[in-house]
mmCIF file of C-alpha atoms in Angstrom:
data_model
loop_
_atom_site.group_PDB
_atom_site.id
_atom_site.type_symbol
_atom_site.label_atom_id
_atom_site.label_comp_id
_atom_site.label_asym_id
_atom_site.label_seq_id
_atom_site.Cartn_x
_atom_site.Cartn_y
_atom_site.Cartn_z
ATOM 1 C CA UNK V 9 0.036 -0.211 -0.049
ATOM 2 C CA UNK V 10 2.989 2.620 0.617
ATOM 3 C CA UNK V 11 4.185 1.778 -2.451
ATOM 4 C CA UNK V 12 0.816 2.320 -3.939
ATOM 5 C CA UNK V 13 0.202 5.899 -1.922
ATOM 6 C CA UNK V 14 4.158 6.601 -3.144
ATOM 7 C CA UNK V 15 3.970 5.720 -6.787
ATOM 8 C CA UNK V 16 0.516 8.705 -6.467
ATOM 9 C CA UNK V 17 2.335 11.207 -5.345
ATOM 10 C CA UNK V 18 5.068 10.719 -7.326
ATOM 11 C CA UNK V 19 2.908 11.205 -10.172
ATOM 12 C CA UNK V 20 1.517 13.897 -9.220
ATOM 13 C CA UNK V 21 4.484 16.109 -7.701
ATOM 14 C CA UNK V 22 5.769 15.039 -13.003
ATOM 15 C CA UNK V 23 2.395 16.398 -13.752
ATOM 16 C CA UNK V 24 2.269 20.066 -14.069
ATOM 17 C CA UNK V 25 5.663 19.977 -16.079
ATOM 18 C CA UNK V 26 4.459 16.755 -17.951
ATOM 19 C CA UNK V 27 0.949 19.006 -18.957
ATOM 20 C CA UNK V 28 3.590 21.453 -20.599
ATOM 21 C CA UNK V 29 4.116 19.848 -24.640
ATOM 22 C CA UNK V 30 3.692 22.102 -26.503
ATOM 23 C CA UNK V 31 5.080 25.779 -27.020
ATOM 24 C CA UNK V 32 2.888 28.588 -27.984
ATOM 25 C CA UNK V 33 2.275 32.283 -28.763
ATOM 26 C CA UNK V 34 -0.347 34.144 -29.263
ATOM 27 C CA UNK V 35 -0.073 37.702 -31.140
ATOM 28 C CA UNK V 36 -2.764 40.239 -31.679
ATOM 29 C CA UNK V 37 -2.696 43.033 -33.997
ATOM 30 C CA UNK V 38 -4.499 45.490 -34.092
ATOM 31 C CA UNK V 39 -5.098 48.243 -37.411
ATOM 32 C CA UNK V 40 -7.275 51.218 -36.758
ATOM 33 C CA UNK V 41 -9.458 53.164 -38.844
ATOM 34 C CA UNK V 42 -5.903 55.878 -38.651
ATOM 35 C CA UNK V 43 -4.247 52.868 -40.088
ATOM 36 C CA UNK V 44 -1.812 53.068 -37.040
ATOM 37 C CA UNK V 45 -0.737 49.278 -36.284
ATOM 38 C CA UNK V 46 -0.417 47.551 -32.793
ATOM 39 C CA UNK V 47 1.156 44.772 -32.283
ATOM 40 C CA UNK V 48 1.271 42.546 -28.459
ATOM 41 C CA UNK V 49 3.127 39.396 -28.382
ATOM 42 C CA UNK V 50 2.349 36.896 -26.218
ATOM 43 C CA UNK V 51 4.817 34.850 -24.395
ATOM 44 C CA UNK V 52 5.712 32.032 -21.308
ATOM 45 C CA UNK V 53 8.808 32.372 -20.298
ATOM 46 C CA UNK V 54 9.156 29.139 -19.887
ATOM 47 C CA UNK V 55 9.093 29.342 -23.607
ATOM 48 C CA UNK V 56 11.843 31.600 -24.115
ATOM 49 C CA UNK V 57 14.453 30.645 -22.101
ATOM 50 C CA UNK V 58 15.270 27.719 -23.784
ATOM 51 C CA UNK V 59 15.616 29.217 -27.089
ATOM 52 C CA UNK V 60 17.943 32.192 -25.636
ATOM 53 C CA UNK V 61 20.733 29.721 -25.848
ATOM 54 C CA UNK V 62 20.469 29.874 -29.534
ATOM 55 C CA UNK V 63 18.861 33.922 -30.192
ATOM 56 C CA UNK V 64 21.728 35.233 -27.297
ATOM 57 C CA UNK V 65 24.571 33.004 -27.486
ATOM 58 C CA UNK V 66 26.729 35.124 -25.609
ATOM 59 C CA UNK V 67 24.421 35.925 -23.149
ATOM 60 C CA UNK V 68 22.994 33.792 -20.229
ATOM 61 C CA UNK V 69 19.732 31.890 -20.592
ATOM 62 C CA UNK V 70 17.574 33.891 -19.039
ATOM 63 C CA UNK V 71 15.322 37.306 -18.908
ATOM 64 C CA UNK V 72 16.779 38.764 -15.967
ATOM 65 C CA UNK V 73 20.323 39.469 -18.375
ATOM 66 C CA UNK V 74 19.902 42.536 -19.854
ATOM 67 C CA UNK V 75 21.706 41.445 -23.406
ATOM 68 C CA UNK V 76 19.681 38.243 -23.632
ATOM 69 C CA UNK V 77 16.193 39.848 -23.486
ATOM 70 C CA UNK V 78 17.787 43.305 -26.156
ATOM 71 C CA UNK V 79 18.668 40.170 -28.260
ATOM 72 C CA UNK V 80 15.190 38.983 -27.643
ATOM 73 C CA UNK V 81 13.148 41.594 -29.213
ATOM 74 C CA UNK V 82 15.149 42.198 -32.164
ATOM 75 C CA UNK V 83 13.878 38.781 -32.647
ATOM 76 C CA UNK V 84 11.438 39.277 -31.887
ATOM 77 C CA UNK V 85 11.515 42.788 -33.976
ATOM 78 C CA UNK V 86 12.856 40.578 -37.319
ATOM 79 C CA UNK V 87 11.181 37.002 -37.001
ATOM 80 C CA UNK V 88 7.249 39.333 -37.160
ATOM 81 C CA UNK V 89 6.206 41.247 -40.123
ATOM 82 C CA UNK V 90 3.348 42.655 -40.980
ATOM 83 C CA UNK V 91 3.702 44.472 -44.819
ATOM 84 C CA UNK V 92 3.798 47.464 -45.136
ATOM 85 C CA UNK V 93 4.128 49.104 -41.319
ATOM 86 C CA UNK V 94 7.668 49.063 -39.920
ATOM 87 C CA UNK V 95 7.198 48.132 -36.269
ATOM 88 C CA UNK V 96 9.597 49.764 -33.406
ATOM 89 C CA UNK V 97 8.861 48.558 -28.923
ATOM 90 C CA UNK V 98 6.780 49.870 -27.311
ATOM 91 C CA UNK V 99 7.135 47.964 -23.851
ATOM 92 C CA UNK V 100 8.443 44.838 -22.648
ATOM 93 C CA UNK V 101 6.519 43.240 -19.142
ATOM 94 C CA UNK V 102 7.772 39.646 -18.121
ATOM 95 C CA UNK V 103 5.498 38.232 -15.093
ATOM 96 C CA UNK V 104 5.893 35.018 -13.829
ATOM 97 C CA UNK V 105 5.791 33.347 -16.431
ATOM 98 C CA UNK V 106 4.571 35.521 -18.833
ATOM 99 C CA UNK V 107 6.429 37.629 -21.219
ATOM 100 C CA UNK V 108 4.322 40.163 -23.345
ATOM 101 C CA UNK V 109 6.226 41.901 -26.039
ATOM 102 C CA UNK V 110 4.482 45.547 -27.392
ATOM 103 C CA UNK V 111 5.274 46.967 -30.704
ATOM 104 C CA UNK V 112 3.848 49.742 -32.975
ATOM 105 C CA UNK V 113 3.959 51.032 -36.476
ATOM 106 C CA UNK V 114 1.310 52.548 -38.908
ATOM 107 C CA UNK V 115 0.536 50.715 -41.765
ATOM 108 C CA UNK V 116 -2.117 51.828 -44.919
ATOM 109 C CA UNK V 117 -5.010 49.687 -44.963
ATOM 110 C CA UNK V 118 -5.964 47.831 -47.127
ATOM 111 C CA UNK V 119 -8.372 44.913 -47.777
ATOM 112 C CA UNK V 120 -5.403 42.510 -47.636
ATOM 113 C CA UNK V 121 -2.856 42.012 -44.925
ATOM 114 C CA UNK V 122 -0.276 39.740 -44.874
ATOM 115 C CA UNK V 123 1.772 38.916 -42.258
ATOM 116 C CA UNK V 124 4.821 37.083 -41.311
ATOM 117 C CA UNK V 125 5.625 34.708 -37.782
ATOM 118 C CA UNK V 126 8.643 32.460 -37.565
ATOM 119 C CA UNK V 127 9.383 31.865 -33.978
ATOM 120 C CA UNK V 128 12.011 29.745 -31.622
ATOM 121 C CA UNK V 129 11.800 26.679 -34.714
ATOM 122 C CA UNK V 130 15.891 26.901 -33.381
ATOM 123 C CA UNK V 131 14.489 25.278 -30.210
ATOM 124 C CA UNK V 132 11.290 24.379 -30.724
ATOM 125 C CA UNK V 133 10.378 22.866 -33.956
ATOM 126 C CA UNK V 134 6.924 22.386 -33.472
ATOM 127 C CA UNK V 135 6.043 25.805 -32.048
ATOM 128 C CA UNK V 136 2.399 26.825 -32.517
ATOM 129 C CA UNK V 137 2.076 30.865 -33.429
ATOM 130 C CA UNK V 138 -1.188 32.167 -33.526
ATOM 131 C CA UNK V 139 -2.434 35.559 -35.091
ATOM 132 C CA UNK V 140 -4.700 37.387 -34.917
ATOM 133 C CA UNK V 141 -5.759 40.380 -36.940
ATOM 134 C CA UNK V 142 -8.432 42.830 -35.535
ATOM 135 C CA UNK V 143 -9.915 45.597 -38.227
ATOM 136 C CA UNK V 144 -12.526 47.043 -38.313
ATOM 137 C CA UNK V 145 -14.725 45.056 -35.989
ATOM 138 C CA UNK V 146 -13.590 41.893 -37.808
ATOM 139 C CA UNK V 147 -11.272 39.612 -36.672
ATOM 140 C CA UNK V 148 -9.084 36.813 -38.759
ATOM 141 C CA UNK V 149 -6.727 34.073 -38.033
ATOM 142 C CA UNK V 150 -3.660 33.035 -38.370
ATOM 143 C CA UNK V 151 -1.392 30.029 -37.390
ATOM 144 C CA UNK V 152 1.887 29.920 -38.793
ATOM 145 C CA UNK V 153 5.110 26.492 -37.961
ATOM 146 C CA UNK V 154 8.664 27.733 -37.453
ATOM 147 C CA UNK V 155 8.751 27.586 -40.892
ATOM 148 C CA UNK V 156 5.632 28.698 -42.762
ATOM 149 C CA UNK V 157 6.265 31.039 -45.013
ATOM 150 C CA UNK V 158 4.155 34.801 -44.866
ATOM 151 C CA UNK V 159 0.067 34.655 -45.073
ATOM 152 C CA UNK V 160 -2.167 36.755 -45.522
ATOM 153 C CA UNK V 161 -6.163 37.133 -44.388
ATOM 154 C CA UNK V 162 -8.706 39.345 -46.530
ATOM 155 C CA UNK V 163 -11.527 42.211 -44.938
ATOM 156 C CA UNK V 164 -13.732 43.823 -46.654
ATOM 157 C CA UNK V 165 -12.114 47.097 -48.447
ATOM 158 C CA UNK V 166 -12.037 50.453 -45.917
#
C-alpha cells in the first residue's frame, strides 16, 4: 500500500511539468481606421529561456540578463513582420511566466494584410504561433509553424 501511495504522489508531482508539452504564442494585431497598428505578442518564459541559448549565445539564458532580453526583443522584431508597417517596440512586460511585447507602427488600411510569424524553430520545431488580426471590428486568425512563410488575410474594402 505504501508503494502505491508513493507512486501516486510521484505521478502528481511530475504531472504539472508533463502537462506543458506544446510551445505556443499569441500575437494580436490591431489596425485602426487611421492606419495606426499595435501588435501584442504573448509568450511563456519557460518557452523563451531555452530559446535564448540560440538567440543570444553570448548571454545568460535568462530573461534577467539585459543582453539576452535585448537580443530576444530584436529577434521578435525580425521574426514577426507585417507587410507595409515598420514596427517599433513600445513596451515589454515580464510578469511571472508571462512575457508580453508591444510593438506599434503605421500602415495604410487595405483589404489584404500579410503577416510573417516565424518563432523559435531553432529550439522548438513544433512551436505554434497564432496571430489574430483585428480591423473594423472583424478578427481573422492565422496559424504559423517556424518554417511557414508569409500568410495573408482579406478584409472588406476600407
